[in-house]
Short mmCIF file of C-alpha atoms in Angstrom, two decimals:
data_model
loop_
_atom_site.label_atom_id
_atom_site.label_comp_id
_atom_site.label_asym_id
_atom_site.label_seq_id
_atom_site.Cartn_x
_atom_site.Cartn_y
_atom_site.Cartn_z
CA MET S 1 134.04 140.47 101.35
CA THR S 2 134.71 137.23 103.27
CA LEU S 3 131.12 136.09 102.61
CA LEU S 4 131.55 136.69 98.89
CA LEU S 5 134.78 134.70 98.70
CA ARG S 6 133.50 131.74 100.69
CA PRO S 7 131.32 130.16 97.94
CA LEU S 8 134.20 130.40 95.50
CA LYS S 9 136.52 128.70 97.96
CA MET S 10 134.01 125.91 98.61
CA ARG S 11 133.55 125.33 94.91
CA SER S 12 137.30 125.10 94.38
CA MET S 13 137.52 122.47 97.14
CA ASN S 14 134.69 120.47 95.57
CA GLU S 15 136.59 120.36 92.28
CA GLN S 16 139.37 118.48 94.02
CA GLU S 17 137.10 115.83 95.58
CA PRO S 18 138.42 112.28 95.34
CA LEU S 19 136.48 109.73 93.32
CA ILE S 20 133.57 108.65 95.53
CA PRO S 21 130.19 107.23 94.51
CA HIS S 22 127.71 110.07 93.89
CA ASP S 23 124.88 107.56 93.71
CA SER S 24 124.70 106.31 97.27
CA LYS S 25 121.04 107.37 97.71
CA SER S 26 118.63 104.42 97.96
CA VAL S 27 116.19 104.44 95.05
CA VAL S 28 113.01 102.42 94.64
CA ALA S 29 114.04 99.93 91.96
CA TRP S 30 113.50 96.42 90.73
CA SER S 31 115.44 93.79 92.66
CA ALA S 32 118.57 92.27 91.16
CA LEU S 33 116.67 89.08 90.25
CA ALA S 34 113.83 91.06 88.64
CA THR S 35 116.36 93.26 86.86
CA ILE S 36 118.04 90.19 85.38
CA GLY S 37 114.71 88.76 84.30
CA TRP S 38 113.63 92.02 82.70
CA GLY S 39 117.06 92.36 81.15
CA VAL S 40 116.85 88.97 79.46
CA GLY S 41 113.44 89.97 78.13
CA VAL S 42 114.75 93.26 76.73
CA LEU S 43 117.69 91.50 75.00
CA ALA S 44 115.33 88.91 73.53
CA PHE S 45 113.08 91.67 72.19
CA PHE S 46 116.19 93.47 70.89
CA ILE S 47 117.09 90.38 68.85
CA PHE S 48 113.49 90.12 67.62
CA VAL S 49 113.49 93.71 66.40
CA GLN S 50 116.82 93.14 64.66
CA LEU S 51 115.37 90.05 62.95
CA MET S 52 112.25 91.96 61.83
CA VAL S 53 114.36 94.79 60.42
CA THR S 54 116.53 92.29 58.55
CA VAL S 55 113.49 90.51 57.08
CA PHE S 56 112.01 93.88 56.02
CA TYR S 57 115.32 94.99 54.42
CA VAL S 58 115.88 91.73 52.55
CA GLY S 59 112.30 91.74 51.29
CA SER S 60 112.62 95.38 50.13
CA VAL S 61 116.00 94.95 48.40
CA TYR S 62 115.97 91.37 47.17
CA GLY S 63 112.27 90.61 46.95
CA ASP S 64 110.82 87.12 47.59
CA ILE S 65 113.79 84.74 47.86
CA SER S 66 114.24 81.12 48.91
CA GLN S 67 116.13 79.93 51.99
CA GLU S 68 119.04 78.87 49.75
CA GLU S 69 119.21 82.34 48.20
CA PHE S 70 119.02 83.91 51.65
CA ALA S 71 121.94 81.77 52.84
CA SER S 72 124.00 82.97 49.86
CA ILE S 73 123.54 86.64 50.74
CA ALA S 74 123.86 86.15 54.51
CA ARG S 75 127.46 87.37 54.62
CA GLU S 76 126.66 90.32 52.40
CA ILE S 77 123.87 91.61 54.65
CA GLN S 78 125.97 90.84 57.74
CA TYR S 79 128.40 93.61 56.72
CA ASN S 80 125.83 95.92 55.12
CA GLY S 81 126.08 99.45 56.51
CA THR S 82 122.59 100.49 55.50
CA LEU S 83 121.03 97.50 57.20
CA LEU S 84 123.13 98.15 60.32
CA ALA S 85 121.99 101.76 60.43
CA LEU S 86 118.33 100.73 60.17
CA SER S 87 118.84 98.01 62.78
CA LEU S 88 120.67 100.25 65.29
CA THR S 89 118.14 103.03 64.91
CA SER S 90 115.12 100.72 65.29
CA THR S 91 116.48 98.71 68.23
CA GLY S 92 117.87 101.84 69.87
CA LEU S 93 114.68 103.79 69.89
CA ILE S 94 112.21 100.94 70.45
CA CYS S 95 114.20 99.15 73.16
CA THR S 96 114.98 102.36 74.99
CA ALA S 97 111.24 103.05 75.14
CA LEU S 98 110.73 99.47 76.40
CA VAL S 99 113.23 100.00 79.24
CA VAL S 100 111.54 103.26 80.22
CA MET S 101 108.18 101.47 80.29
CA ILE S 102 109.58 98.68 82.47
CA ILE S 103 110.91 101.26 84.93
CA GLY S 104 107.49 102.91 84.95
CA LEU S 105 105.94 99.63 85.98
CA LYS S 106 107.75 99.78 89.32
CA PRO S 107 105.48 101.52 91.83
CA GLY S 108 106.87 104.54 93.62
CA THR S 109 109.95 105.04 91.49
CA SER S 110 111.26 108.09 89.65
CA LEU S 111 112.68 107.78 86.12
CA ILE S 112 115.14 110.59 86.81
CA GLU S 113 116.44 108.97 89.99
CA TYR S 114 116.34 105.46 88.53
CA LEU S 115 118.49 106.35 85.53
CA LEU S 116 120.49 109.02 87.39
CA LEU S 117 119.54 111.75 84.93
CA LYS S 118 121.22 114.66 86.71
CA LEU S 119 123.04 117.76 85.52
CA VAL S 120 126.80 117.46 85.52
CA PRO S 121 129.21 120.13 86.85
CA TRP S 122 131.77 121.33 84.28
CA TRP S 123 134.70 119.92 86.24
CA GLU S 124 133.18 116.45 86.02
CA TRP S 125 132.91 116.84 82.24
CA ARG S 126 136.50 117.90 82.13
CA ARG S 127 137.61 114.94 84.27
CA TRP S 128 135.77 112.21 82.43
CA LEU S 129 136.19 113.47 78.91
CA GLY S 130 139.90 113.78 79.70
CA LEU S 131 139.97 110.16 80.85
CA LEU S 132 138.17 109.16 77.65
CA VAL S 133 140.78 110.92 75.54
CA ALA S 134 143.53 109.15 77.53
CA PHE S 135 141.79 105.82 77.01
CA MET S 136 141.55 106.33 73.27
CA VAL S 137 145.22 107.34 72.99
CA VAL S 138 146.40 104.36 75.01
CA SER S 139 144.17 101.84 73.21
CA THR S 140 145.27 103.22 69.81
CA LEU S 141 148.94 102.92 70.82
CA PHE S 142 148.39 99.35 71.95
CA SER S 143 146.68 98.51 68.68
CA ALA S 144 149.53 100.08 66.73
CA VAL S 145 152.18 98.20 68.70
CA ALA S 146 150.28 94.93 68.21
CA SER S 147 149.95 95.73 64.45
CA ARG S 148 146.21 95.51 64.66
CA GLU S 149 144.37 96.35 61.44
CA THR S 150 140.90 97.88 61.21
CA PRO S 151 138.33 95.04 61.57
CA ILE S 152 136.79 93.92 58.27
CA PHE S 153 133.37 94.52 59.78
CA VAL S 154 134.10 98.23 60.26
CA THR S 155 135.59 98.69 56.77
CA GLU S 156 132.70 96.93 55.05
CA VAL S 157 129.99 98.69 57.09
CA TYR S 158 131.41 102.17 56.51
CA SER S 159 131.83 101.56 52.77
CA THR S 160 128.31 100.13 52.19
CA ALA S 161 126.26 102.59 54.23
CA SER S 162 123.96 104.66 52.04
CA PRO S 163 123.25 107.32 52.99
CA PHE S 164 126.24 107.53 55.34
CA TRP S 165 124.63 110.14 57.59
CA MET S 166 122.02 107.56 58.60
CA LEU S 167 124.74 105.27 59.88
CA LEU S 168 126.46 108.18 61.61
CA LEU S 169 123.20 109.12 63.32
CA ALA S 170 122.71 105.51 64.44
CA LEU S 171 126.24 105.28 65.85
CA ILE S 172 126.21 108.63 67.65
CA VAL S 173 122.60 108.83 68.88
CA ALA S 174 120.52 105.66 68.73
CA ALA S 175 123.12 103.05 69.76
CA PRO S 176 124.59 105.01 72.69
CA LEU S 177 121.08 105.93 73.89
CA PHE S 178 119.98 102.31 74.25
CA GLU S 179 123.31 101.01 75.51
CA GLU S 180 123.60 103.56 78.30
CA VAL S 181 119.94 103.55 79.34
CA PHE S 182 119.95 99.73 79.42
CA PHE S 183 123.43 98.79 80.72
CA ARG S 184 124.62 101.78 82.76
CA GLY S 185 121.09 102.87 83.62
CA PHE S 186 118.63 100.05 84.16
CA LEU S 187 120.94 97.05 84.78
CA HIS S 188 123.41 98.99 86.92
CA ARG S 189 120.61 100.34 89.14
CA GLY S 190 119.18 96.90 89.91
CA LEU S 191 122.52 95.18 90.35
CA ALA S 192 124.13 97.94 92.44
CA GLN S 193 121.44 97.70 95.08
CA SER S 194 122.31 93.99 95.60
CA TYR S 195 125.31 92.55 97.39
CA VAL S 196 127.59 93.16 94.36
CA GLY S 197 127.39 96.91 94.91
CA HIS S 198 128.47 99.62 92.46
CA VAL S 199 131.84 98.06 91.69
CA GLY S 200 130.27 94.72 90.87
CA ALA S 201 127.60 96.39 88.77
CA ILE S 202 130.24 98.27 86.78
CA VAL S 203 132.16 95.07 86.01
CA ILE S 204 129.09 92.96 85.21
CA THR S 205 127.52 95.51 82.90
CA ALA S 206 130.88 96.11 81.13
CA ALA S 207 131.21 92.35 80.58
CA LEU S 208 127.66 92.01 79.25
CA TRP S 209 128.12 95.06 77.01
CA SER S 210 131.30 93.68 75.50
CA ALA S 211 129.67 90.27 75.03
CA ILE S 212 126.98 91.64 72.68
CA HIS S 213 129.64 93.04 70.34
CA THR S 214 130.00 89.71 68.60
CA GLN S 215 131.03 91.36 65.33
CA TYR S 216 134.51 91.91 66.84
CA ASP S 217 137.30 89.51 67.73
CA TYR S 218 138.60 88.96 71.27
CA TRP S 219 141.01 91.92 71.10
CA GLU S 220 138.30 94.41 70.14
CA MET S 221 135.87 92.91 72.65
CA THR S 222 138.47 93.34 75.39
CA MET S 223 138.82 97.02 74.46
CA VAL S 224 135.04 97.36 74.60
CA PHE S 225 135.10 95.80 78.08
CA PHE S 226 137.65 98.30 79.36
CA LEU S 227 135.68 101.16 77.80
CA GLY S 228 132.61 99.77 79.57
CA LEU S 229 134.50 99.96 82.90
CA LEU S 230 135.29 103.60 82.22
CA LEU S 231 131.69 104.41 81.27
CA GLY S 232 130.39 102.62 84.38
CA ALA S 233 132.84 104.49 86.55
CA ALA S 234 131.77 107.82 84.98
CA ARG S 235 128.12 107.07 85.72
CA THR S 236 128.77 106.11 89.33
CA TYR S 237 131.56 108.47 90.39
CA GLY S 238 130.54 111.30 88.05
CA GLY S 239 127.00 111.11 89.37
CA SER S 240 125.00 111.15 86.11
CA LEU S 241 124.07 108.93 83.16
CA TYR S 242 124.62 111.91 80.90
CA LEU S 243 128.39 111.41 81.28
CA PRO S 244 128.65 107.87 79.82
CA LEU S 245 126.00 108.72 77.25
CA ALA S 246 128.07 111.66 75.93
CA MET S 247 131.30 109.64 76.23
CA ASN S 248 129.86 106.71 74.26
CA ALA S 249 128.63 109.03 71.51
CA ALA S 250 131.95 110.92 71.43
CA TYR S 251 133.95 107.70 71.23
CA ASN S 252 131.91 106.52 68.22
CA ALA S 253 132.16 109.88 66.53
CA VAL S 254 135.91 110.14 66.95
CA SER S 255 136.33 106.52 65.80
CA VAL S 256 134.50 107.36 62.54
CA VAL S 257 136.67 110.47 62.02
CA ILE S 258 139.89 108.56 62.65
CA PHE S 259 138.84 105.80 60.25
CA HIS S 260 138.16 108.20 57.42
CA ALA S 261 141.27 110.26 58.15
CA PHE S 262 143.74 107.37 58.05
CA ARG S 263 142.17 104.82 55.71
#
C-alpha cells in the first residue's frame, strides 16, 4: 500500500515546485553571434516575403498601377485585413520552415531539443494559462483606467478582412507559430547559451518581439513587451515551447472575441 501511495505523493510534491529553469541542459546550438546573424537574415527574408505578398495582392486587386497611384492607396492597403491575413499566413509558414532549415544546418543538433518541443504536465498548463488570464485582466483594467480606445489598425483590419476566417486562422495559427519558433525558440536558444543566460534571453526576445509590432503605439508595444516576458518565462520555466505557442494563440483568439463582443 505504501508503494502505491508513494508515486502519488511524489507527483503532488512536483506540482508545488518553485519556478526554476527546466531548460538547463546544454544543447548543440548556433553561437549567440551566429544566432544574431541568422536572425537578421530571417527578418530580412520576412520583410521580403511581406513585400512580395503585397505586390501580388495589389496587382490582383488593382491591376497595373503607377507609383503615384500606389502611393494613394498605401494607407488603404496598410489597414487591409485580407492583405494582412495573406501576409501573416505566408510569412508564418515560409519563415518557420526557414528557421527549421537553419537549425538543421547545425551539425549534431536535435530539432526537438533545440526548440524545446516537449510534452507539458497538466499543472504547468494550469499555472501558465492562469498567469495569462491574470495578465489579460490586469492589462485590460489598465487600458480602461487610461481610457485607451481600440487601435485604429485593429478596427480597420477586422472590418476589412474577407473572408474573416482567413484572418482568424492567420492570427491564431500562422503568426504565433512563426513568432514562437523564431523568438522563443531559435533566438532564445542561441542567446541563452551565451553570458546573458535565460533571463537575458527572455528580456531581449521580448524587446525584439515588441519592436516588430510597429502598427501599434508605444502603449500597445509596451503591453506586447510584457506579454513577451510572460511567454519567455513560460518557455523557460515551464519547460516547453508548446506553452508560449498555445498562450500566444489563446491571447489572439480571446482578443478577437473581446473586440467583437464589446465593439
